[in-house]
Amino acid sequence: MSLDLQVLNHLASEKELDTLQYAKENSIDHQKLIGAIKSLLALPGEYIKAEQKQISSWVLTNEGEDFMKNGSYEYNLYNSVPKDGILQKDLMKLPNSKIGFSKAMTLGWIKMDKKHENGPTIFRAVEETTDVVKDVLSNIQSKNPVPDKSVQDLKKRKLISSSVTKFYSVSKGEGFRTDIEKPEADLTADMLQDGTWKSKNFKDYNFTAKGAPVVGGCLHPLLKVRTEFRRIFLDMGFTEMPTNQFVENGFWNFDALFQPQQHPARDAHDTFFISDPQMTPKEAFPPGYLEKVIEVHEKGGYGSTGYNYDWKIEEAQKNILRTHTTAVSTRMLYKLGQQEKFVPTKLFSIDRVFRNETLDATHLAEFHQIEGLIADRNLSLGHLIGVLHAFFKKLGLEKLKFKPAYNPYTEPSMEIFSYHPGLKKWVEVGNSGIFRPEMLLPMGLPRDVNVIAWGLSLERPTMIKYGINNIRELIGPKVNLNMVQANPICRLDKN
Amino acid sequence: SSGINAEWPLRPGFEDLCFDFGVELDDIVEEEGITKFKIDIPANRYDLLCVEGLSQGLNVFLGKTTLPRYTVLRARERLHVDGSVEGVRPYVVAAVLRDITLTEDSYNSFILLQDKLHQNIGRERSLVSIGTHDLDTIQGPFKYHALPPPEIKFQPLNQDTVMTAPQMFDIFRKNYLKPYLQIIESSPVYPLITDVNGTVLSLPPVINGNHSKISLSTRNIFIEVTAKDRKKAGIVLDTICGAFSEYCTTPHTIEAVEIVQADGSTFSSPKMGSRIEEYDSAELCLKSGIKTATPEQLADLLTKMCLRASVAGEKLKVEIGPTRHDILHQCDVEEDIAIAYGYNNIPQVLPDLYTIAVEQDVNKLSDSVREELARCGFTEVLTFSLCSRDDVSVNLRIPEAVGGAVQISNPKTFEFQVVRTTLLPGMLKTASCNRNMPLPLKLFEVSDIVVKDTLTETGTKNYRYVCALFAGKTSGFEVVHGLLDRVMLMLDVKDYHIQQTSDPMFFPGRGADIILGTKKIGHLGILHPEVLEKFDVTLPCSVLEFNLDPFV
């Protein structure tokens, strides 16, 4: 018979059930009995009533248990004293002899001859004795009555401690019966089918527990942010550029942007060069345009002094991993310049760029660059500032300020700072500027066409947004998949 | 007069002043008991690279002082250029700062400016290097020529003995001068500047002679600048003279040196020249976004930026002095107007431009496919485009595949040797690093791979690939197969099938090609245990990878 039924049957004939007593009488583990009582209490319809009670009792400490097993210190010491005595210094070598000695002296079990010829010597004072402490402990363990004074002594010696035991006094409830109908955990299709749901009892639902984990796929956090940025650009009427071209040549990555060939960015320290296929053939550069680019670098023109150096085609031909998506923007602007009639244009891209830099917690050899540009007649710095405010507002960044900066292919150039309420400081969020005429005019764009542009990395705002300190936890093989799976919906405008 | 004041950076508002001017107070550090302010200077503003220049720039910006006028006195010294330098370091310019008094601070600043110019515009001395000498210890006319190394013999700066060029190079190879040796080492002759008595002033770009070294008590300084780039040599000399002539008894006065070139022609250096440009005031206003400024106001703004300007009708006459070599074009002047006006005072306007956005088809489709894959219970990963040669070849049991990969010539580690030709290595590394995840692991990535392609401009081509990986207690081949069927269903594609392959990447008999129409577009299968071992994956894996481009 199950324990809960046993309890019900007992109550059918008895008025009350004391769980401690019942457990002892029937050799049942008290905790198991309590479990059965609790499950009876959980049944709908009040099978039983239970009143919680408690009693305190004495239990043996670890040292007390040790006495039970090995005898008390004083008894052991007494037994170590031979009939003809022992030198005190030898006796004191025994374990726990200090306590044992003082107790045995107090009890008058031993005596000392301080003037003995070999030095202070201990003799038995009584012929024999019993281990009183052990006897008391034994009585306590068996719950036999013990004189109060003995209990206080043992408590002082930390051989016993008091312990509270909780138990129930159980009686019949309003809905007492001796048969148990198990309540249903869940509503099933069968119950609907046969209509038994009407008569069944249902278990209470645990509303504090978590729901079952959902097994499903998910998108990567950085790419969720990319989706948001794409949407912002599309909202603002920007057309996406074809950036699926990781390998570029020096010409479109640097030269066409009026970036001189001795510029440090073109060093092996900063740029990945390609050994195979190493070069772009000269013929691939648009004839006519190529000559104009050379001219503007070497001698200037279009109102510029130029850089006055010997431009080398070999540097332009070198294949590299693009260091910025602006290489693609440049190709797009060249195409725009080649059109018969200029059409105002808004373009954007978000894609990977590569830098042969030293890696650290926030820098990798490859990252995603976000870039936007507008080409139209008579655009000014005021327009750039206006567009940047509109763009960053969509990211939830309303407070912007701008710092003059230098960039080889934009002039004027501005670094964009935003006040971060979380970090409580101004942080750099991007770079911007107006493309130099030395870059645009050789392409054939009309003189009054200005191109305003800005760029930022995708990783930095993502790391700030999600509080990720090490970029390797976001990108690459060491990505934390738990983080990927627990990452919330990206809402850039809601901080 | 430049108002060098060590306390200035500590005053309130200094950081904001820097911000508005376009330099950045980066850090304040204690070094050797001295408080040092690290200020980032824009890479084209050589004139701001020393305390003298930066203080002057900021003081002029604040209207506390005016831009000095420089006077170049007629040359008293001559420097002959010999044809022998042509192949090694062809250009030289020089100047003399007479009756100069340097304090310990200004002396240190003088040395520091040379270091900075060596580093940036000089590109670690390869393009330009500077030598400064106590003119009273040497005697003109001077000579710039080149000699075979064994014939060069002098006591180099801060060395105890006279030695030959090869001997000193052996010493320099072990100290901080090592990086500069290779600039001339491959040349049969080394460049040399000597005086009329044959005393060596310098062996550019490596070392000066000890004989003519300057000290705090030097009163007349001979400055020589040698270069591979004539323009940059001029900029460097102008910059040094512009900043340090203020310490001459007659401030801002520089004595010229006559340079006699190999062909006998002569010119006077330094140029310290100004050019006058005329700009249309309305155009300047338009581009900088300052709609309301009068030509007079524009002229005032430019004056704050160390550019003298005056109104000439509708035009603005701007004098671009010898310290503003960064001004190449009207747009540089427009930036200075905007800075002086204050970037943050410029009224913002939205461009009046209506456009309709168009997405790239390949990106639009990729995003739709990514959503579908996630809906199928797969988790997206983001892996690196660069990897090792082995990752795309021997580790996948296809050694010959390395030939198709784009190779990087200067990787810092083996992880950046090639551009990936497959998404698989990144996926396997991710699986290997995430062993604590509940099984099975279901991952995907939709991203670009790159292969060589002789038909394109750069000889390379990106393809958009889809890759999915299943790792669990069982291989899960049927899972990735099912995923393929699902993706094809979503792409509304019916004319595809899979066909067994003997691709060595797969477990024997458990690999298949994906055929679209009649063309292979990818493959799927159970990975070979040797592949798993290479990537340190301990579970059986099935993968699916195909090219998305045919579906765009």
Coordinates of N, CA and C in Angstrom, one line a residue, chain A residues 216-220 222-223 226 230 234 237-242 244-247 249 252 258 262-264 267-269 271-277 280-281 284 302-305 307-309 319 321 331 344 346 352 354 356-357 359 364-366 374 376 378 380-383 385-387 389 401-406 411-414 417 434 436-438 447 450 475-477 479 481-482 484-485, chain B residues 16 19-24 42-44 123 127 229 231-232 275 283 286-289 327-332 334-335 338-339 343-344 346-353 355-360 362-364 367 370-371 374 377-386 405-412 416 419-420 429-430 433-434 436-437 441 443-445 447-448 450 452 457-460 462 464:
Chain A
G216 N 14.7 26.2 -31.6 CA 14.5 26.8 -32.9 C 15.9 27.4 -33.3
G217 N 15.9 27.9 -34.5 CA 17.1 28.5 -35.1 C 17.1 30.0 -34.7
C218 N 18.2 30.6 -35.0 CA 18.2 32.1 -34.8 C 19.3 32.7 -35.7
L219 N 19.1 34.0 -35.8 CA 20.1 34.8 -36.7 C 21.2 35.4 -35.8
H220 N 22.3 35.7 -36.4 CA 23.5 36.2 -35.7 C 23.2 37.7 -35.3
L222 N 25.2 40.3 -35.0 CA 25.8 41.4 -35.9 C 25.0 41.5 -37.2
L223 N 24.5 40.4 -37.7 CA 23.7 40.5 -38.9 C 22.3 41.0 -38.7
R226 N 23.0 44.5 -38.9 CA 23.2 44.8 -40.3 C 21.8 45.0 -41.0
R230 N 20.5 48.3 -42.9 CA 20.0 48.2 -44.3 C 18.7 48.9 -44.4
L234 N 17.4 52.0 -46.7 CA 16.3 51.8 -47.7 C 15.2 52.8 -47.4
G237 N 15.8 56.0 -48.8 CA 15.9 56.1 -50.3 C 17.3 55.9 -50.8
F238 N 18.2 55.2 -50.1 CA 19.5 54.9 -50.6 C 19.5 53.5 -51.3
T239 N 20.2 53.5 -52.5 CA 20.3 52.3 -53.3 C 21.6 51.5 -52.9
E240 N 21.4 50.2 -52.8 CA 22.6 49.4 -52.4 C 23.6 49.2 -53.4
M241 N 24.9 49.3 -53.0 CA 26.0 49.1 -54.0 C 26.4 47.7 -54.1
P242 N 26.9 47.2 -55.2 CA 27.4 45.8 -55.3 C 28.8 45.7 -54.7
N244 N 30.1 42.8 -53.5 CA 30.6 41.4 -53.4 C 31.9 41.3 -54.3
Q245 N 33.0 42.0 -53.8 CA 34.2 42.0 -54.5 C 35.3 42.3 -53.4
F246 N 35.8 41.3 -52.8 CA 36.8 41.5 -51.7 C 38.1 41.9 -52.2
V247 N 38.5 41.4 -53.3 CA 39.8 41.8 -53.9 C 39.7 43.0 -54.8
N249 N 42.2 46.5 -56.5 CA 43.5 46.9 -56.8 C 43.8 48.2 -56.3
W252 N 41.7 51.4 -57.7 CA 40.3 51.8 -57.2 C 40.2 51.9 -55.7
F258 N 42.4 59.8 -55.0 CA 43.4 60.9 -54.8 C 44.3 60.6 -53.5
Q262 N 52.6 57.2 -51.7 CA 53.5 57.0 -50.5 C 52.7 57.0 -49.2
H263 N 51.4 57.1 -49.3 CA 50.5 57.2 -48.1 C 50.7 55.9 -47.2
P264 N 50.9 56.1 -45.9 CA 51.1 55.0 -45.0 C 50.1 53.9 -45.1
D267 N 51.0 50.8 -47.0 CA 52.1 50.0 -46.5 C 51.6 48.5 -46.2
A268 N 52.6 47.6 -46.2 CA 52.3 46.2 -45.9 C 51.9 46.1 -44.5
H269 N 52.1 47.1 -43.6 CA 51.7 47.1 -42.2 C 50.2 47.2 -42.1
T271 N 47.9 47.0 -45.1 CA 47.1 46.4 -46.1 C 47.5 45.0 -46.5
F272 N 46.6 44.1 -46.7 CA 46.9 42.8 -47.2 C 47.1 42.8 -48.7
F273 N 48.3 42.5 -49.2 CA 48.6 42.4 -50.6 C 48.4 41.0 -51.1
I274 N 48.0 40.8 -52.3 CA 47.7 39.5 -52.9 C 48.9 39.1 -53.7
S275 N 49.4 37.8 -53.5 CA 50.5 37.3 -54.3 C 50.0 36.5 -55.5
D276 N 48.8 36.0 -55.4 CA 48.2 35.3 -56.5 C 46.7 35.4 -56.5
P277 N 46.1 36.1 -57.5 CA 46.7 36.8 -58.6 C 47.2 38.2 -58.2
T280 N 46.5 43.5 -61.4 CA 45.4 43.8 -62.3 C 46.1 44.3 -63.6
P281 N 45.7 43.7 -64.8 CA 46.4 44.2 -66.0 C 46.1 45.7 -66.2
A284 N 43.0 47.1 -67.8 CA 41.7 47.0 -67.1 C 41.2 48.4 -66.6
Y302 N 42.3 70.9 -62.1 CA 40.9 71.0 -61.5 C 41.0 72.0 -60.3
G303 N 42.0 72.9 -60.4 CA 42.2 73.9 -59.3 C 43.1 73.4 -58.2
S304 N 43.7 72.2 -58.4 CA 44.5 71.6 -57.4 C 46.0 71.7 -57.7
T305 N 46.9 71.8 -56.7 CA 48.3 71.8 -57.0 C 48.8 70.3 -57.2
Y307 N 50.1 66.4 -56.0 CA 51.1 66.0 -55.0 C 52.5 66.2 -55.5
N308 N 52.7 66.3 -56.8 CA 54.0 66.5 -57.4 C 55.0 65.4 -57.1
Y309 N 54.6 64.2 -57.5 CA 55.6 63.1 -57.4 C 55.4 62.2 -58.6
N319 N 47.2 44.0 -56.6 CA 45.9 43.5 -56.0 C 46.0 43.5 -54.5
L321 N 43.4 43.1 -50.6 CA 42.1 43.0 -50.1 C 41.6 44.4 -49.7
R331 N 34.1 53.3 -57.7 CA 33.7 52.7 -59.0 C 32.3 53.2 -59.4
P344 N 21.1 62.8 -59.8 CA 21.4 62.8 -58.3 C 21.2 61.4 -57.8
K346 N 21.7 58.5 -54.4 CA 22.0 58.1 -53.0 C 22.4 56.7 -53.0
R352 N 32.3 43.6 -45.8 CA 33.5 43.3 -45.2 C 34.7 44.2 -45.8
F354 N 39.2 44.8 -45.0 CA 40.3 44.1 -44.4 C 41.5 45.0 -44.1
N356 N 45.5 44.8 -42.3 CA 46.5 43.9 -41.8 C 47.1 44.5 -40.5
E357 N 46.2 44.7 -39.5 CA 46.5 45.4 -38.3 C 46.9 44.4 -37.2
L359 N 46.0 42.7 -33.9 CA 44.7 42.3 -33.4 C 44.6 42.6 -31.9
L364 N 39.9 43.4 -35.4 CA 40.1 42.1 -36.1 C 40.7 42.5 -37.5
A365 N 41.2 41.5 -38.2 CA 41.8 41.8 -39.5 C 40.7 42.0 -40.5
E366 N 39.5 41.7 -40.2 CA 38.4 42.0 -41.1 C 37.2 42.5 -40.3
I374 N 25.7 60.7 -50.8 CA 24.8 61.4 -51.7 C 25.5 62.2 -52.7
D376 N 24.9 65.1 -55.4 CA 23.9 66.0 -56.0 C 24.6 67.4 -56.2
N378 N 25.5 71.1 -55.7 CA 25.6 72.2 -54.6 C 25.3 71.6 -53.2
S380 N 26.3 70.8 -49.5 CA 27.3 71.5 -48.6 C 27.5 70.7 -47.3
L381 N 28.4 71.3 -46.5 CA 28.6 70.7 -45.1 C 27.3 70.7 -44.3
G382 N 26.5 71.7 -44.5 CA 25.2 71.8 -43.8 C 24.3 70.6 -44.2
H383 N 24.3 70.2 -45.5 CA 23.5 69.0 -45.9 C 24.1 67.8 -45.2
I385 N 25.7 67.5 -42.4 CA 25.3 67.5 -41.0 C 23.8 67.2 -40.9
G386 N 23.0 67.7 -41.8 CA 21.5 67.4 -41.7 C 21.2 65.9 -41.9
V387 N 21.9 65.3 -42.9 CA 21.7 63.9 -43.2 C 22.2 63.0 -42.0
H389 N 22.3 63.8 -38.9 CA 21.3 63.9 -37.8 C 20.2 63.0 -38.1
K401 N 27.9 65.8 -32.2 CA 28.7 66.9 -32.5 C 29.9 66.5 -33.4
F402 N 30.5 67.5 -34.0 CA 31.4 67.1 -35.1 C 32.8 67.8 -34.9
K403 N 33.8 67.0 -35.2 CA 35.2 67.4 -35.0 C 35.9 67.5 -36.3
P404 N 36.6 68.6 -36.6 CA 37.4 68.6 -37.9 C 38.4 67.4 -37.9
A405 N 38.6 66.8 -39.0 CA 39.5 65.7 -39.1 C 40.2 65.7 -40.4
Y406 N 41.2 64.8 -40.6 CA 41.8 64.7 -41.9 C 41.6 63.3 -42.5
E411 N 37.3 66.4 -48.1 CA 37.7 67.7 -47.5 C 36.5 68.6 -47.8
P412 N 35.9 69.2 -46.9 CA 36.1 69.1 -45.4 C 35.8 67.6 -44.9
S413 N 36.4 67.3 -43.8 CA 36.2 66.0 -43.2 C 35.7 66.2 -41.7
M414 N 34.8 65.4 -41.3 CA 34.3 65.5 -39.9 C 34.3 64.1 -39.2
F417 N 30.7 62.5 -33.4 CA 30.7 62.1 -32.0 C 29.2 62.1 -31.5
I434 N 33.2 65.5 -47.4 CA 32.8 65.8 -48.8 C 33.9 65.3 -49.7
R436 N 36.8 64.9 -52.3 CA 37.7 66.0 -52.9 C 37.4 66.1 -54.4
P437 N 37.4 67.3 -54.9 CA 37.2 67.5 -56.3 C 38.3 66.8 -57.2
E438 N 39.5 66.6 -56.6 CA 40.6 65.9 -57.3 C 40.1 64.5 -57.6
R447 N 31.2 70.1 -62.3 CA 31.9 70.8 -61.3 C 31.1 71.2 -60.1
N450 N 28.6 67.9 -55.7 CA 29.4 67.5 -54.5 C 28.9 66.1 -54.1
I475 N 32.4 37.6 -33.4 CA 32.7 37.1 -34.7 C 33.8 36.0 -34.7
G476 N 33.6 35.0 -35.6 CA 34.7 34.0 -35.7 C 34.3 32.8 -34.9
P477 N 35.2 31.8 -34.9 CA 34.9 30.5 -34.3 C 34.6 30.5 -32.8
V479 N 32.9 32.5 -31.2 CA 31.6 33.1 -30.9 C 30.8 32.2 -29.9
L481 N 27.7 30.7 -28.8 CA 26.5 30.3 -29.4 C 25.3 30.6 -28.5
N482 N 25.5 30.4 -27.2 CA 24.5 30.8 -26.2 C 24.1 32.2 -26.3
V484 N 24.4 34.0 -29.1 CA 23.7 34.2 -30.3 C 22.3 33.8 -30.1
Q485 N 22.0 32.7 -29.4 CA 20.7 32.2 -29.3 C 19.8 33.0 -28.3
Chain B
D16 N 38.0 71.3 -25.3 CA 37.0 71.7 -26.3 C 37.6 72.5 -27.4
F19 N 39.1 70.2 -29.7 CA 38.0 69.5 -30.5 C 37.6 70.4 -31.6
D20 N 37.3 71.7 -31.3 CA 36.8 72.6 -32.3 C 37.9 72.9 -33.4
F21 N 39.1 72.9 -33.0 CA 40.2 73.2 -33.9 C 40.6 72.0 -34.8
G22 N 40.2 70.8 -34.3 CA 40.5 69.6 -35.1 C 41.8 68.9 -34.7
V23 N 42.2 69.1 -33.5 CA 43.3 68.3 -32.9 C 42.7 67.6 -31.7
E24 N 43.3 66.6 -31.2 CA 42.7 65.8 -30.1 C 43.6 65.6 -28.9
P42 N 46.2 66.2 -37.1 CA 45.8 65.6 -38.4 C 47.1 65.4 -39.3
A43 N 47.1 64.3 -40.1 CA 48.3 63.8 -40.7 C 48.8 64.8 -41.7
N44 N 48.1 65.8 -42.2 CA 48.6 66.7 -43.2 C 49.0 68.0 -42.6
R123 N 58.4 59.3 -44.2 CA 58.2 57.8 -44.2 C 59.4 57.1 -43.7
L127 N 61.9 58.8 -47.6 CA 61.7 59.8 -48.6 C 62.4 61.1 -48.2
D229 N 62.1 62.8 -52.8 CA 61.0 63.5 -53.3 C 61.2 65.0 -53.1
K231 N 59.4 67.7 -53.7 CA 58.4 68.5 -53.1 C 58.4 68.4 -51.5
K232 N 58.5 67.1 -51.1 CA 58.5 66.8 -49.7 C 59.7 67.5 -48.9
R275 N 51.6 81.5 -52.0 CA 50.9 81.7 -53.3 C 49.6 82.4 -53.0
E283 N 30.9 80.8 -53.7 CA 31.2 79.3 -53.7 C 31.7 78.8 -52.4
L286 N 28.9 78.5 -50.0 CA 28.0 77.4 -50.4 C 28.4 76.1 -49.9
K287 N 29.7 75.8 -50.2 CA 30.2 74.4 -49.9 C 30.4 74.3 -48.4
S288 N 30.8 75.3 -47.7 CA 30.9 75.2 -46.2 C 29.6 75.3 -45.5
G289 N 28.5 75.6 -46.2 CA 27.2 75.6 -45.5 C 26.9 76.8 -44.7
I327 N 47.3 72.9 -48.0 CA 46.2 73.5 -48.9 C 46.6 73.2 -50.3
L328 N 45.8 72.3 -50.9 CA 46.0 71.9 -52.3 C 45.0 72.6 -53.2
H329 N 43.8 72.8 -52.6 CA 42.6 73.1 -53.5 C 41.7 74.0 -52.7
Q330 N 40.8 74.6 -53.4 CA 39.7 75.4 -52.8 C 39.0 74.7 -51.7
C331 N 38.8 73.4 -51.8 CA 38.1 72.6 -50.8 C 38.8 72.7 -49.5
D332 N 40.2 72.8 -49.5 CA 40.9 72.9 -48.2 C 40.6 74.2 -47.5
E334 N 37.8 75.8 -48.0 CA 36.4 75.7 -47.5 C 36.4 75.0 -46.1
E335 N 37.2 74.0 -46.0 CA 37.2 73.3 -44.7 C 37.7 74.3 -43.6
A338 N 34.9 76.5 -42.5 CA 34.0 75.8 -41.7 C 34.5 75.6 -40.3
I339 N 35.8 75.3 -40.2 CA 36.4 75.1 -38.8 C 36.3 76.4 -38.0
Y343 N 32.2 73.9 -36.8 CA 31.4 72.8 -37.4 C 30.0 72.8 -36.8
N344 N 30.0 73.0 -35.4 CA 28.7 72.8 -34.7 C 27.9 74.0 -34.7
I346 N 27.2 75.3 -37.9 CA 26.7 75.3 -39.2 C 25.2 74.8 -39.2
P347 N 24.3 75.6 -39.9 CA 22.9 75.2 -39.9 C 22.7 73.9 -40.7
Q348 N 21.9 73.0 -40.1 CA 21.7 71.7 -40.8 C 20.5 71.8 -41.8
V349 N 20.7 71.2 -42.9 CA 19.6 71.1 -43.9 C 19.6 69.7 -44.5
L350 N 18.4 69.3 -44.9 CA 18.3 68.0 -45.5 C 18.3 68.2 -47.0
P351 N 19.1 67.4 -47.8 CA 19.1 67.5 -49.2 C 17.7 67.4 -49.8
D352 N 17.4 68.2 -50.7 CA 16.0 68.2 -51.3 C 16.1 67.2 -52.5
L353 N 16.0 66.0 -52.2 CA 16.3 65.0 -53.3 C 15.4 63.7 -53.1
T355 N 14.6 60.0 -54.1 CA 15.1 58.8 -54.8 C 14.4 57.6 -54.3
I356 N 14.4 56.6 -55.2 CA 13.8 55.3 -54.8 C 14.8 54.3 -54.6
A357 N 14.8 53.7 -53.5 CA 15.9 52.7 -53.1 C 15.8 51.4 -53.9
V358 N 16.9 50.9 -54.2 CA 17.0 49.5 -54.9 C 18.0 48.7 -54.1
E359 N 17.6 47.5 -53.8 CA 18.5 46.6 -53.1 C 19.3 45.8 -54.1
Q360 N 20.4 45.2 -53.6 CA 21.2 44.3 -54.4 C 20.4 42.9 -54.4
V362 N 21.3 39.9 -54.8 CA 22.0 38.8 -54.1 C 21.8 39.0 -52.6
N363 N 21.8 40.2 -52.1 CA 21.7 40.5 -50.7 C 20.3 40.2 -50.2
K364 N 19.3 40.6 -51.0 CA 17.9 40.5 -50.7 C 17.6 39.0 -50.6
D367 N 19.2 37.3 -47.5 CA 18.5 37.6 -46.3 C 17.2 36.7 -46.2
R370 N 18.5 33.2 -45.3 CA 18.9 33.2 -43.9 C 17.7 33.0 -43.0
E371 N 16.7 33.7 -43.3 CA 15.4 33.6 -42.5 C 14.9 32.2 -42.5
A374 N 17.0 29.8 -40.5 CA 16.8 29.9 -39.1 C 15.5 29.3 -38.7
G377 N 15.4 25.8 -37.7 CA 16.1 25.4 -36.5 C 17.6 25.5 -36.5
F378 N 18.1 26.1 -37.5 CA 19.6 26.3 -37.6 C 20.0 27.6 -37.0
T379 N 21.2 27.7 -36.4 CA 21.7 28.9 -35.7 C 22.8 29.5 -36.6
E380 N 22.6 30.8 -36.8 CA 23.6 31.5 -37.7 C 24.9 31.8 -37.1
V381 N 26.0 31.5 -37.8 CA 27.3 31.9 -37.3 C 27.9 32.9 -38.3
L382 N 29.0 33.5 -37.9 CA 29.6 34.5 -38.7 C 31.1 34.3 -38.6
T383 N 31.7 33.8 -39.6 CA 33.1 33.4 -39.6 C 34.0 34.2 -40.5
F384 N 35.3 34.1 -40.3 CA 36.3 34.9 -41.0 C 36.4 34.5 -42.5
S385 N 36.6 35.5 -43.3 CA 36.9 35.3 -44.8 C 38.3 34.7 -45.0
L386 N 39.2 35.0 -44.1 CA 40.6 34.6 -44.3 C 40.8 33.3 -43.4
A405 N 42.7 29.1 -54.7 CA 42.5 30.2 -53.6 C 43.3 31.4 -53.9
V406 N 42.8 32.6 -53.6 CA 43.5 33.8 -53.6 C 44.5 33.9 -52.5
Q407 N 45.8 34.1 -52.8 CA 46.8 34.0 -51.8 C 47.2 35.4 -51.3
I408 N 47.5 35.5 -50.0 CA 47.9 36.8 -49.4 C 49.4 36.8 -49.2
S409 N 50.1 37.9 -49.7 CA 51.6 37.8 -49.7 C 52.2 38.2 -48.3
N410 N 51.4 39.0 -47.5 CA 52.0 39.5 -46.3 C 51.2 39.2 -45.1
P411 N 50.8 37.9 -44.8 CA 50.0 37.7 -43.6 C 50.8 37.7 -42.4
K412 N 50.3 38.2 -41.3 CA 51.0 38.3 -40.0 C 50.9 36.9 -39.3
F416 N 45.8 34.0 -41.9 CA 45.4 34.9 -43.0 C 46.2 34.6 -44.3
V419 N 42.2 33.7 -49.0 CA 40.8 34.0 -48.8 C 40.0 32.7 -48.9
R420 N 39.1 32.4 -48.1 CA 38.4 31.1 -48.1 C 37.7 30.8 -49.4
K429 N 35.3 25.1 -37.3 CA 36.0 25.7 -36.1 C 35.0 26.2 -35.1
T430 N 33.9 26.7 -35.6 CA 32.9 27.2 -34.6 C 32.3 26.0 -33.8
C433 N 34.8 24.9 -31.2 CA 34.9 25.8 -30.0 C 33.7 25.9 -29.2
N434 N 32.6 25.2 -29.6 CA 31.3 25.3 -28.8 C 30.9 23.9 -28.4
N436 N 30.1 22.9 -25.4 CA 29.2 22.8 -24.2 C 27.8 23.0 -24.6
M437 N 27.5 23.1 -25.9 CA 26.1 23.3 -26.4 C 25.3 22.0 -26.4
L441 N 24.1 20.0 -32.7 CA 24.4 21.4 -33.1 C 24.0 21.6 -34.6
L443 N 24.1 24.5 -37.4 CA 24.7 25.8 -37.7 C 24.5 26.1 -39.2
F444 N 24.5 27.4 -39.5 CA 24.5 27.8 -40.9 C 25.2 29.2 -41.1
E445 N 25.6 29.4 -42.3 CA 26.2 30.7 -42.7 C 25.9 31.0 -44.2
S447 N 27.3 33.5 -46.8 CA 28.3 34.6 -47.0 C 29.2 34.4 -48.2
D448 N 30.1 35.3 -48.4 CA 30.9 35.2 -49.7 C 32.2 34.4 -49.5
V450 N 35.7 33.5 -52.1 CA 36.4 34.1 -53.3 C 37.3 33.0 -54.0
K452 N 39.8 32.4 -57.7 CA 40.5 33.0 -58.8 C 39.7 32.9 -60.1
E457 N 38.5 41.7 -63.7 CA 39.5 42.7 -63.6 C 40.7 42.4 -62.7
T458 N 40.4 41.9 -61.5 CA 41.4 41.6 -60.5 C 41.8 40.1 -60.6
G459 N 41.1 39.4 -61.5 CA 41.4 37.9 -61.6 C 40.9 37.1 -60.4
T460 N 39.8 37.7 -59.7 CA 39.2 37.0 -58.6 C 37.7 37.3 -58.7
N462 N 33.9 36.9 -56.2 CA 33.2 36.5 -55.1 C 32.0 35.6 -55.5
R464 N 28.4 34.0 -53.5 CA 27.6 33.9 -52.3 C 27.2 32.4 -52.0

